[in-house]
Amino acid sequence: MITMDDIIREGHPTLRAVAKEVPIPPVAEDVELGKEMLQFLKNSQDPEKAEELHLRGGVGLAAPQLDISKRIIAVHVPSIDPEKPESGISTVMYNPKILSHSVQEACLGEGEGCLSVDREVPGYVVRAARITVSYFDAEGEKHKIRLKNYNAIVVQHEIDHINGIMFYDHIDEKNPLKLKDGVLVID
Ligand SMILES: O=CN(O)CCNC(=O)c1cccc(Cl)c1Cl
Ligand code: NI
């Protein structure tokens, strides 16, 4: 079971490496890893389990954060609207790839956090508001999906991880709360 002890922190070189593509269909070890990454996210969002296991909450996780330099990410973003269960996303992506993205940009009003960063880094992380992502699932099936708003932001944060990019690389140091016109602020 993955716990916080398995997560490497900033300064560890693996967080700055470009991770390697995995064989498709994923081998058993990579399938198992994906399952454990998704379970970690679910545990981290369960108040009892999170307390019992001392987990910080997370909506995404990338294999490099476990010192595994492979292009595997997991996302578990519950839908905020029970009437629209499809508005959340819960999946493991192998070799995810952003095929295209909107010109329109977006950021989270509260900024972003990272389990590999043991400090608050204030500032807007401006990303594409909408993305089209292709990825392979645990069975080796290819998917092509369009994401927007919070789901799109989270997947971009995770794909950054497999490219050695940290969320604060996107923050304008001189003026972290600067917002260009037209950037959608997501709350
Ligand atoms: O790489 C994944 N993590 O570090 C897990 C912890 N961070 C989050 O869940 C998180 C928090 C805020 C905004 C975004 Cl986009 C994300 Cl992803
Ligand atoms: Ni992160």
Short mmCIF file of N, CA and C in Angstrom, two decimals, residues 21-177:
data_model
loop_
_atom_site.label_atom_id
_atom_site.label_comp_id
_atom_site.label_asym_id
_atom_site.label_seq_id
_atom_site.Cartn_x
_atom_site.Cartn_y
_atom_site.Cartn_z
N GLU A 21 8.34 6.02 -21.48
CA GLU A 21 7.08 5.38 -21.86
C GLU A 21 7.10 3.93 -21.37
N VAL A 22 5.93 3.39 -21.11
CA VAL A 22 5.82 2.00 -20.67
C VAL A 22 5.32 1.13 -21.83
N PRO A 23 5.64 -0.16 -21.80
CA PRO A 23 5.14 -1.06 -22.85
C PRO A 23 3.61 -1.12 -22.82
N ILE A 24 3.01 -1.22 -23.98
CA ILE A 24 1.56 -1.34 -24.10
C ILE A 24 1.27 -2.69 -24.79
N PRO A 25 0.42 -3.59 -24.27
CA PRO A 25 -0.36 -3.40 -23.05
C PRO A 25 0.55 -3.40 -21.82
N PRO A 26 0.16 -2.64 -20.79
CA PRO A 26 1.00 -2.56 -19.59
C PRO A 26 1.27 -3.94 -19.00
N VAL A 27 2.53 -4.13 -18.54
CA VAL A 27 2.88 -5.40 -17.90
C VAL A 27 2.22 -5.44 -16.52
N ALA A 28 2.17 -6.65 -15.96
CA ALA A 28 1.46 -6.86 -14.69
C ALA A 28 1.95 -5.89 -13.60
N GLU A 29 3.25 -5.67 -13.56
CA GLU A 29 3.82 -4.79 -12.52
C GLU A 29 3.28 -3.37 -12.65
N ASP A 30 3.15 -2.89 -13.90
CA ASP A 30 2.65 -1.53 -14.13
C ASP A 30 1.14 -1.44 -13.88
N VAL A 31 0.44 -2.53 -14.16
CA VAL A 31 -1.00 -2.56 -13.86
C VAL A 31 -1.22 -2.48 -12.35
N GLU A 32 -0.42 -3.27 -11.61
CA GLU A 32 -0.52 -3.28 -10.14
C GLU A 32 -0.17 -1.90 -9.57
N LEU A 33 0.89 -1.30 -10.12
CA LEU A 33 1.30 0.04 -9.65
C LEU A 33 0.16 1.03 -9.85
N GLY A 34 -0.47 1.00 -11.02
CA GLY A 34 -1.57 1.92 -11.30
C GLY A 34 -2.71 1.75 -10.31
N LYS A 35 -3.01 0.49 -10.00
CA LYS A 35 -4.09 0.23 -9.03
C LYS A 35 -3.74 0.82 -7.67
N GLU A 36 -2.48 0.65 -7.28
CA GLU A 36 -2.07 1.15 -5.96
C GLU A 36 -2.06 2.68 -5.93
N MET A 37 -1.72 3.29 -7.06
CA MET A 37 -1.72 4.77 -7.13
C MET A 37 -3.14 5.30 -6.98
N LEU A 38 -4.09 4.65 -7.64
CA LEU A 38 -5.48 5.10 -7.56
C LEU A 38 -6.03 4.88 -6.15
N GLN A 39 -5.65 3.73 -5.55
CA GLN A 39 -6.13 3.44 -4.19
C GLN A 39 -5.56 4.46 -3.20
N PHE A 40 -4.30 4.86 -3.42
CA PHE A 40 -3.71 5.88 -2.55
C PHE A 40 -4.56 7.16 -2.59
N LEU A 41 -4.96 7.57 -3.77
CA LEU A 41 -5.75 8.80 -3.89
C LEU A 41 -7.09 8.67 -3.18
N LYS A 42 -7.73 7.51 -3.37
CA LYS A 42 -9.02 7.29 -2.69
C LYS A 42 -8.82 7.31 -1.18
N ASN A 43 -7.75 6.64 -0.69
CA ASN A 43 -7.47 6.64 0.76
C ASN A 43 -7.21 8.07 1.26
N SER A 44 -6.50 8.84 0.43
CA SER A 44 -6.12 10.20 0.87
C SER A 44 -7.33 11.12 0.97
N GLN A 45 -8.42 10.73 0.28
CA GLN A 45 -9.64 11.54 0.30
C GLN A 45 -10.69 10.99 1.28
N ASP A 46 -10.31 9.91 1.98
CA ASP A 46 -11.22 9.30 2.97
C ASP A 46 -10.76 9.78 4.35
N PRO A 47 -11.59 10.57 5.05
CA PRO A 47 -11.13 11.18 6.30
C PRO A 47 -10.54 10.17 7.30
N GLU A 48 -11.23 9.00 7.46
CA GLU A 48 -10.70 8.03 8.43
C GLU A 48 -9.36 7.48 7.98
N LYS A 49 -9.33 7.01 6.71
CA LYS A 49 -8.08 6.38 6.22
C LYS A 49 -6.94 7.39 6.21
N ALA A 50 -7.25 8.62 5.77
CA ALA A 50 -6.20 9.65 5.66
C ALA A 50 -5.59 9.92 7.04
N GLU A 51 -6.48 9.95 8.05
CA GLU A 51 -5.97 10.21 9.41
C GLU A 51 -5.15 9.00 9.89
N GLU A 52 -5.72 7.83 9.68
CA GLU A 52 -5.06 6.58 10.16
C GLU A 52 -3.70 6.40 9.50
N LEU A 53 -3.63 6.72 8.20
CA LEU A 53 -2.39 6.48 7.44
C LEU A 53 -1.54 7.74 7.30
N HIS A 54 -1.97 8.82 7.93
CA HIS A 54 -1.25 10.12 7.87
C HIS A 54 -1.02 10.56 6.43
N LEU A 55 -2.07 10.53 5.64
CA LEU A 55 -1.97 10.89 4.22
C LEU A 55 -2.37 12.34 4.01
N ARG A 56 -1.62 13.08 3.20
CA ARG A 56 -2.08 14.38 2.69
C ARG A 56 -3.03 14.09 1.53
N GLY A 57 -4.09 14.90 1.43
CA GLY A 57 -5.06 14.67 0.36
C GLY A 57 -4.45 14.93 -1.01
N GLY A 58 -4.91 14.14 -1.97
CA GLY A 58 -4.45 14.35 -3.34
C GLY A 58 -5.51 13.95 -4.34
N VAL A 59 -5.57 14.64 -5.46
CA VAL A 59 -6.51 14.27 -6.53
C VAL A 59 -5.78 13.66 -7.73
N GLY A 60 -4.45 13.66 -7.65
CA GLY A 60 -3.66 13.06 -8.73
C GLY A 60 -2.35 12.56 -8.17
N LEU A 61 -1.72 11.66 -8.91
CA LEU A 61 -0.41 11.13 -8.51
C LEU A 61 0.32 10.65 -9.76
N ALA A 62 1.60 10.91 -9.83
CA ALA A 62 2.40 10.49 -10.98
C ALA A 62 3.51 9.55 -10.51
N ALA A 63 3.82 8.52 -11.28
CA ALA A 63 4.80 7.51 -10.86
C ALA A 63 6.15 8.11 -10.45
N PRO A 64 6.63 9.17 -11.12
CA PRO A 64 7.91 9.74 -10.66
C PRO A 64 7.90 10.20 -9.20
N GLN A 65 6.71 10.51 -8.68
CA GLN A 65 6.62 10.92 -7.26
C GLN A 65 6.91 9.73 -6.33
N LEU A 66 6.90 8.53 -6.90
CA LEU A 66 7.24 7.32 -6.14
C LEU A 66 8.64 6.84 -6.51
N ASP A 67 9.41 7.73 -7.13
CA ASP A 67 10.76 7.43 -7.63
C ASP A 67 10.72 6.32 -8.68
N ILE A 68 9.62 6.30 -9.45
CA ILE A 68 9.47 5.36 -10.57
C ILE A 68 9.31 6.20 -11.83
N SER A 69 10.39 6.27 -12.62
CA SER A 69 10.41 7.21 -13.76
C SER A 69 9.73 6.59 -14.99
N LYS A 70 8.42 6.40 -14.83
CA LYS A 70 7.59 5.82 -15.90
C LYS A 70 6.42 6.76 -16.18
N ARG A 71 5.93 6.77 -17.41
CA ARG A 71 4.83 7.66 -17.80
C ARG A 71 3.48 7.03 -17.43
N ILE A 72 3.25 7.02 -16.11
CA ILE A 72 2.01 6.48 -15.55
C ILE A 72 1.46 7.53 -14.58
N ILE A 73 0.19 7.91 -14.76
CA ILE A 73 -0.44 8.84 -13.81
C ILE A 73 -1.79 8.28 -13.37
N ALA A 74 -2.20 8.70 -12.19
CA ALA A 74 -3.54 8.34 -11.69
C ALA A 74 -4.23 9.63 -11.29
N VAL A 75 -5.52 9.71 -11.57
CA VAL A 75 -6.31 10.87 -11.16
C VAL A 75 -7.61 10.37 -10.54
N HIS A 76 -7.97 11.03 -9.44
CA HIS A 76 -9.24 10.67 -8.81
C HIS A 76 -9.87 11.97 -8.33
N VAL A 77 -10.67 12.54 -9.23
CA VAL A 77 -11.32 13.81 -8.96
C VAL A 77 -12.81 13.55 -8.84
N PRO A 78 -13.35 13.54 -7.60
CA PRO A 78 -14.78 13.25 -7.45
C PRO A 78 -15.61 14.33 -8.14
N SER A 79 -16.75 13.95 -8.68
CA SER A 79 -17.62 14.95 -9.31
C SER A 79 -18.23 15.78 -8.19
N ILE A 80 -18.27 17.09 -8.42
CA ILE A 80 -18.84 17.98 -7.38
C ILE A 80 -20.36 17.92 -7.44
N ASP A 81 -20.90 17.53 -8.61
CA ASP A 81 -22.34 17.55 -8.78
C ASP A 81 -22.87 16.11 -8.88
N PRO A 82 -23.53 15.63 -7.79
CA PRO A 82 -24.01 14.23 -7.81
C PRO A 82 -24.91 13.91 -9.01
N GLU A 83 -25.59 14.97 -9.52
CA GLU A 83 -26.45 14.72 -10.70
C GLU A 83 -25.61 14.44 -11.93
N LYS A 84 -24.35 14.94 -11.90
CA LYS A 84 -23.51 14.74 -13.09
C LYS A 84 -22.27 13.93 -12.69
N PRO A 85 -22.44 12.60 -12.48
CA PRO A 85 -21.27 11.79 -12.04
C PRO A 85 -20.13 11.84 -13.05
N GLU A 86 -20.51 12.09 -14.33
CA GLU A 86 -19.43 12.09 -15.34
C GLU A 86 -18.59 13.34 -15.24
N SER A 87 -18.92 14.27 -14.33
CA SER A 87 -18.13 15.52 -14.27
C SER A 87 -16.83 15.31 -13.49
N GLY A 88 -16.71 14.14 -12.84
CA GLY A 88 -15.43 13.83 -12.18
C GLY A 88 -14.62 12.93 -13.09
N ILE A 89 -13.43 12.54 -12.60
CA ILE A 89 -12.62 11.61 -13.41
C ILE A 89 -11.84 10.73 -12.44
N SER A 90 -11.87 9.43 -12.70
CA SER A 90 -11.12 8.51 -11.84
C SER A 90 -10.52 7.43 -12.72
N THR A 91 -9.22 7.52 -12.97
CA THR A 91 -8.61 6.56 -13.89
C THR A 91 -7.10 6.56 -13.77
N VAL A 92 -6.51 5.53 -14.35
CA VAL A 92 -5.05 5.43 -14.46
C VAL A 92 -4.72 5.57 -15.94
N MET A 93 -3.77 6.45 -16.26
CA MET A 93 -3.39 6.69 -17.65
C MET A 93 -1.96 6.23 -17.87
N TYR A 94 -1.78 5.38 -18.91
CA TYR A 94 -0.44 4.94 -19.30
C TYR A 94 -0.05 5.71 -20.56
N ASN A 95 1.16 6.26 -20.56
CA ASN A 95 1.67 7.05 -21.70
C ASN A 95 0.67 8.14 -22.12
N PRO A 96 0.19 8.93 -21.15
CA PRO A 96 -0.74 10.00 -21.53
C PRO A 96 -0.04 11.04 -22.40
N LYS A 97 -0.84 11.64 -23.29
CA LYS A 97 -0.28 12.63 -24.22
C LYS A 97 -1.32 13.70 -24.48
N ILE A 98 -0.92 14.96 -24.34
CA ILE A 98 -1.84 16.04 -24.67
C ILE A 98 -1.77 16.25 -26.18
N LEU A 99 -2.89 15.95 -26.87
CA LEU A 99 -2.92 16.05 -28.34
C LEU A 99 -3.17 17.48 -28.79
N SER A 100 -4.02 18.18 -28.04
CA SER A 100 -4.30 19.58 -28.38
C SER A 100 -4.85 20.26 -27.13
N HIS A 101 -4.82 21.59 -27.17
CA HIS A 101 -5.34 22.33 -26.01
C HIS A 101 -5.92 23.66 -26.47
N SER A 102 -6.78 24.20 -25.63
CA SER A 102 -7.43 25.49 -25.95
C SER A 102 -6.42 26.62 -25.85
N VAL A 103 -6.71 27.67 -26.58
CA VAL A 103 -5.93 28.91 -26.41
C VAL A 103 -6.31 29.50 -25.06
N GLN A 104 -7.60 29.37 -24.76
CA GLN A 104 -8.11 29.86 -23.45
C GLN A 104 -7.32 29.21 -22.32
N GLU A 105 -6.95 30.02 -21.37
CA GLU A 105 -6.19 29.52 -20.22
C GLU A 105 -7.07 29.55 -18.96
N ALA A 106 -6.62 28.79 -17.95
CA ALA A 106 -7.36 28.73 -16.69
C ALA A 106 -6.38 28.47 -15.55
N CYS A 107 -6.81 28.79 -14.36
CA CYS A 107 -6.01 28.45 -13.17
C CYS A 107 -6.97 28.25 -12.00
N LEU A 108 -6.49 27.59 -10.96
CA LEU A 108 -7.29 27.41 -9.75
C LEU A 108 -7.12 28.65 -8.88
N GLY A 109 -8.24 29.16 -8.39
CA GLY A 109 -8.20 30.38 -7.58
C GLY A 109 -7.31 30.22 -6.35
N GLU A 110 -7.26 28.95 -5.84
CA GLU A 110 -6.46 28.70 -4.63
C GLU A 110 -5.03 28.28 -4.94
N GLY A 111 -4.66 28.32 -6.20
CA GLY A 111 -3.32 27.87 -6.56
C GLY A 111 -3.25 26.35 -6.51
N GLU A 112 -2.06 25.78 -6.54
CA GLU A 112 -1.91 24.33 -6.53
C GLU A 112 -0.98 23.89 -5.40
N GLY A 113 -1.08 22.63 -5.08
CA GLY A 113 -0.18 22.04 -4.09
C GLY A 113 0.36 20.74 -4.66
N CYS A 114 1.34 20.18 -4.00
CA CYS A 114 1.98 18.95 -4.50
C CYS A 114 2.51 18.13 -3.33
N LEU A 115 2.26 16.82 -3.39
CA LEU A 115 2.73 15.96 -2.29
C LEU A 115 4.25 15.90 -2.24
N SER A 116 4.89 16.29 -3.33
CA SER A 116 6.36 16.29 -3.36
C SER A 116 6.93 17.63 -2.94
N VAL A 117 6.05 18.55 -2.52
CA VAL A 117 6.49 19.90 -2.12
C VAL A 117 5.96 20.17 -0.71
N ASP A 118 6.86 20.15 0.26
CA ASP A 118 6.42 20.29 1.66
C ASP A 118 6.39 21.76 2.08
N ARG A 119 5.77 22.56 1.26
CA ARG A 119 5.65 23.98 1.59
C ARG A 119 4.53 24.54 0.72
N GLU A 120 3.96 25.67 1.23
CA GLU A 120 2.96 26.38 0.42
C GLU A 120 3.71 27.21 -0.61
N VAL A 121 3.26 27.17 -1.87
CA VAL A 121 3.84 28.07 -2.86
C VAL A 121 2.68 28.86 -3.47
N PRO A 122 2.46 30.08 -2.96
CA PRO A 122 1.32 30.85 -3.44
C PRO A 122 1.51 31.31 -4.88
N GLY A 123 0.39 31.49 -5.55
CA GLY A 123 0.46 32.03 -6.92
C GLY A 123 -0.41 31.23 -7.87
N TYR A 124 -0.80 31.93 -8.95
CA TYR A 124 -1.66 31.28 -9.95
C TYR A 124 -0.80 30.42 -10.88
N VAL A 125 -1.26 29.17 -11.08
CA VAL A 125 -0.59 28.25 -12.02
C VAL A 125 -1.46 28.24 -13.27
N VAL A 126 -1.07 29.02 -14.28
CA VAL A 126 -1.92 29.20 -15.46
C VAL A 126 -1.67 28.05 -16.44
N ARG A 127 -2.75 27.39 -16.82
CA ARG A 127 -2.68 26.23 -17.69
C ARG A 127 -3.72 26.36 -18.79
N ALA A 128 -3.78 25.41 -19.72
CA ALA A 128 -4.83 25.41 -20.74
C ALA A 128 -6.16 25.06 -20.05
N ALA A 129 -7.22 25.75 -20.44
CA ALA A 129 -8.55 25.52 -19.84
C ALA A 129 -9.14 24.20 -20.31
N ARG A 130 -8.84 23.80 -21.53
CA ARG A 130 -9.38 22.55 -22.08
C ARG A 130 -8.25 21.81 -22.81
N ILE A 131 -8.24 20.48 -22.65
CA ILE A 131 -7.21 19.68 -23.33
C ILE A 131 -7.84 18.43 -23.93
N THR A 132 -7.22 17.93 -24.99
CA THR A 132 -7.59 16.61 -25.53
C THR A 132 -6.40 15.70 -25.24
N VAL A 133 -6.66 14.64 -24.50
CA VAL A 133 -5.61 13.73 -24.03
C VAL A 133 -5.82 12.33 -24.60
N SER A 134 -4.73 11.72 -25.08
CA SER A 134 -4.82 10.30 -25.44
C SER A 134 -4.02 9.55 -24.38
N TYR A 135 -4.45 8.33 -24.09
CA TYR A 135 -3.73 7.49 -23.14
C TYR A 135 -4.16 6.04 -23.35
N PHE A 136 -3.40 5.13 -22.74
CA PHE A 136 -3.76 3.72 -22.77
C PHE A 136 -4.23 3.31 -21.39
N ASP A 137 -5.22 2.43 -21.32
CA ASP A 137 -5.68 1.95 -20.01
C ASP A 137 -4.96 0.65 -19.64
N ALA A 138 -5.31 0.09 -18.50
CA ALA A 138 -4.60 -1.10 -17.99
C ALA A 138 -4.69 -2.29 -18.95
N GLU A 139 -5.74 -2.30 -19.79
CA GLU A 139 -5.92 -3.40 -20.76
C GLU A 139 -5.18 -3.12 -22.07
N GLY A 140 -4.62 -1.90 -22.16
CA GLY A 140 -3.93 -1.57 -23.41
C GLY A 140 -4.81 -0.92 -24.45
N GLU A 141 -6.07 -0.61 -24.03
CA GLU A 141 -6.99 0.08 -24.94
C GLU A 141 -6.63 1.55 -25.02
N LYS A 142 -6.71 2.12 -26.24
CA LYS A 142 -6.37 3.53 -26.41
C LYS A 142 -7.63 4.37 -26.20
N HIS A 143 -7.47 5.47 -25.48
CA HIS A 143 -8.58 6.39 -25.25
C HIS A 143 -8.17 7.78 -25.72
N LYS A 144 -9.15 8.54 -26.15
CA LYS A 144 -8.91 9.95 -26.50
C LYS A 144 -10.05 10.72 -25.86
N ILE A 145 -9.72 11.57 -24.85
CA ILE A 145 -10.79 12.27 -24.13
C ILE A 145 -10.53 13.77 -24.08
N ARG A 146 -11.62 14.51 -23.97
CA ARG A 146 -11.53 15.97 -23.83
C ARG A 146 -11.84 16.30 -22.37
N LEU A 147 -10.98 17.15 -21.79
CA LEU A 147 -11.15 17.54 -20.39
C LEU A 147 -11.22 19.05 -20.30
N LYS A 148 -11.95 19.53 -19.30
CA LYS A 148 -12.01 20.98 -19.11
C LYS A 148 -11.95 21.30 -17.62
N ASN A 149 -11.69 22.56 -17.34
CA ASN A 149 -11.69 23.08 -15.97
C ASN A 149 -10.84 22.24 -15.01
N TYR A 150 -11.43 21.88 -13.83
CA TYR A 150 -10.61 21.26 -12.78
C TYR A 150 -9.96 19.95 -13.27
N ASN A 151 -10.72 19.11 -13.98
CA ASN A 151 -10.16 17.83 -14.47
C ASN A 151 -8.96 18.09 -15.39
N ALA A 152 -9.09 19.12 -16.23
CA ALA A 152 -8.00 19.45 -17.16
C ALA A 152 -6.77 19.94 -16.40
N ILE A 153 -7.00 20.75 -15.36
CA ILE A 153 -5.88 21.29 -14.56
C ILE A 153 -5.12 20.16 -13.88
N VAL A 154 -5.87 19.23 -13.28
CA VAL A 154 -5.22 18.12 -12.54
C VAL A 154 -4.40 17.25 -13.48
N VAL A 155 -4.99 16.91 -14.64
CA VAL A 155 -4.25 16.04 -15.59
C VAL A 155 -3.00 16.76 -16.10
N GLN A 156 -3.07 18.07 -16.30
CA GLN A 156 -1.88 18.82 -16.71
C GLN A 156 -0.81 18.81 -15.62
N HIS A 157 -1.23 18.92 -14.35
CA HIS A 157 -0.28 18.85 -13.22
C HIS A 157 0.44 17.51 -13.23
N GLU A 158 -0.32 16.43 -13.51
CA GLU A 158 0.29 15.08 -13.50
C GLU A 158 1.18 14.85 -14.71
N ILE A 159 0.74 15.30 -15.87
CA ILE A 159 1.57 15.13 -17.07
C ILE A 159 2.85 15.96 -16.94
N ASP A 160 2.75 17.12 -16.26
CA ASP A 160 3.97 17.88 -15.96
C ASP A 160 4.96 17.00 -15.19
N HIS A 161 4.47 16.26 -14.20
CA HIS A 161 5.35 15.43 -13.37
C HIS A 161 6.14 14.43 -14.21
N ILE A 162 5.50 13.84 -15.22
CA ILE A 162 6.24 12.82 -16.02
C ILE A 162 7.18 13.49 -17.01
N ASN A 163 7.08 14.84 -17.08
CA ASN A 163 8.04 15.60 -17.90
C ASN A 163 9.03 16.39 -17.04
N GLY A 164 9.04 16.11 -15.73
CA GLY A 164 10.02 16.75 -14.85
C GLY A 164 9.71 18.20 -14.53
N ILE A 165 8.42 18.57 -14.66
CA ILE A 165 8.00 19.95 -14.40
C ILE A 165 7.20 19.99 -13.09
N MET A 166 7.51 21.00 -12.26
CA MET A 166 6.79 21.19 -11.00
C MET A 166 5.81 22.35 -11.14
N PHE A 167 4.72 22.34 -10.38
CA PHE A 167 3.67 23.36 -10.60
C PHE A 167 4.21 24.79 -10.45
N TYR A 168 5.17 24.97 -9.53
CA TYR A 168 5.64 26.34 -9.29
C TYR A 168 6.54 26.86 -10.42
N ASP A 169 6.93 25.96 -11.36
CA ASP A 169 7.68 26.43 -12.54
C ASP A 169 6.82 27.39 -13.36
N HIS A 170 5.49 27.27 -13.20
CA HIS A 170 4.57 28.10 -14.00
C HIS A 170 4.21 29.41 -13.31
N ILE A 171 4.65 29.58 -12.05
CA ILE A 171 4.23 30.78 -11.30
C ILE A 171 5.20 31.92 -11.61
N ASP A 172 4.62 33.10 -11.90
CA ASP A 172 5.43 34.29 -12.19
C ASP A 172 6.06 34.77 -10.88
N GLU A 173 7.35 34.58 -10.74
CA GLU A 173 8.01 34.90 -9.46
C GLU A 173 7.84 36.36 -9.06
N LYS A 174 7.95 37.22 -10.09
CA LYS A 174 7.89 38.66 -9.77
C LYS A 174 6.50 39.05 -9.29
N ASN A 175 5.46 38.43 -9.90
CA ASN A 175 4.10 38.79 -9.51
C ASN A 175 3.22 37.54 -9.56
N PRO A 176 3.31 36.71 -8.50
CA PRO A 176 2.63 35.41 -8.51
C PRO A 176 1.12 35.48 -8.73
N LEU A 177 0.53 36.64 -8.33
CA LEU A 177 -0.93 36.73 -8.45
C LEU A 177 -1.34 37.58 -9.65
#
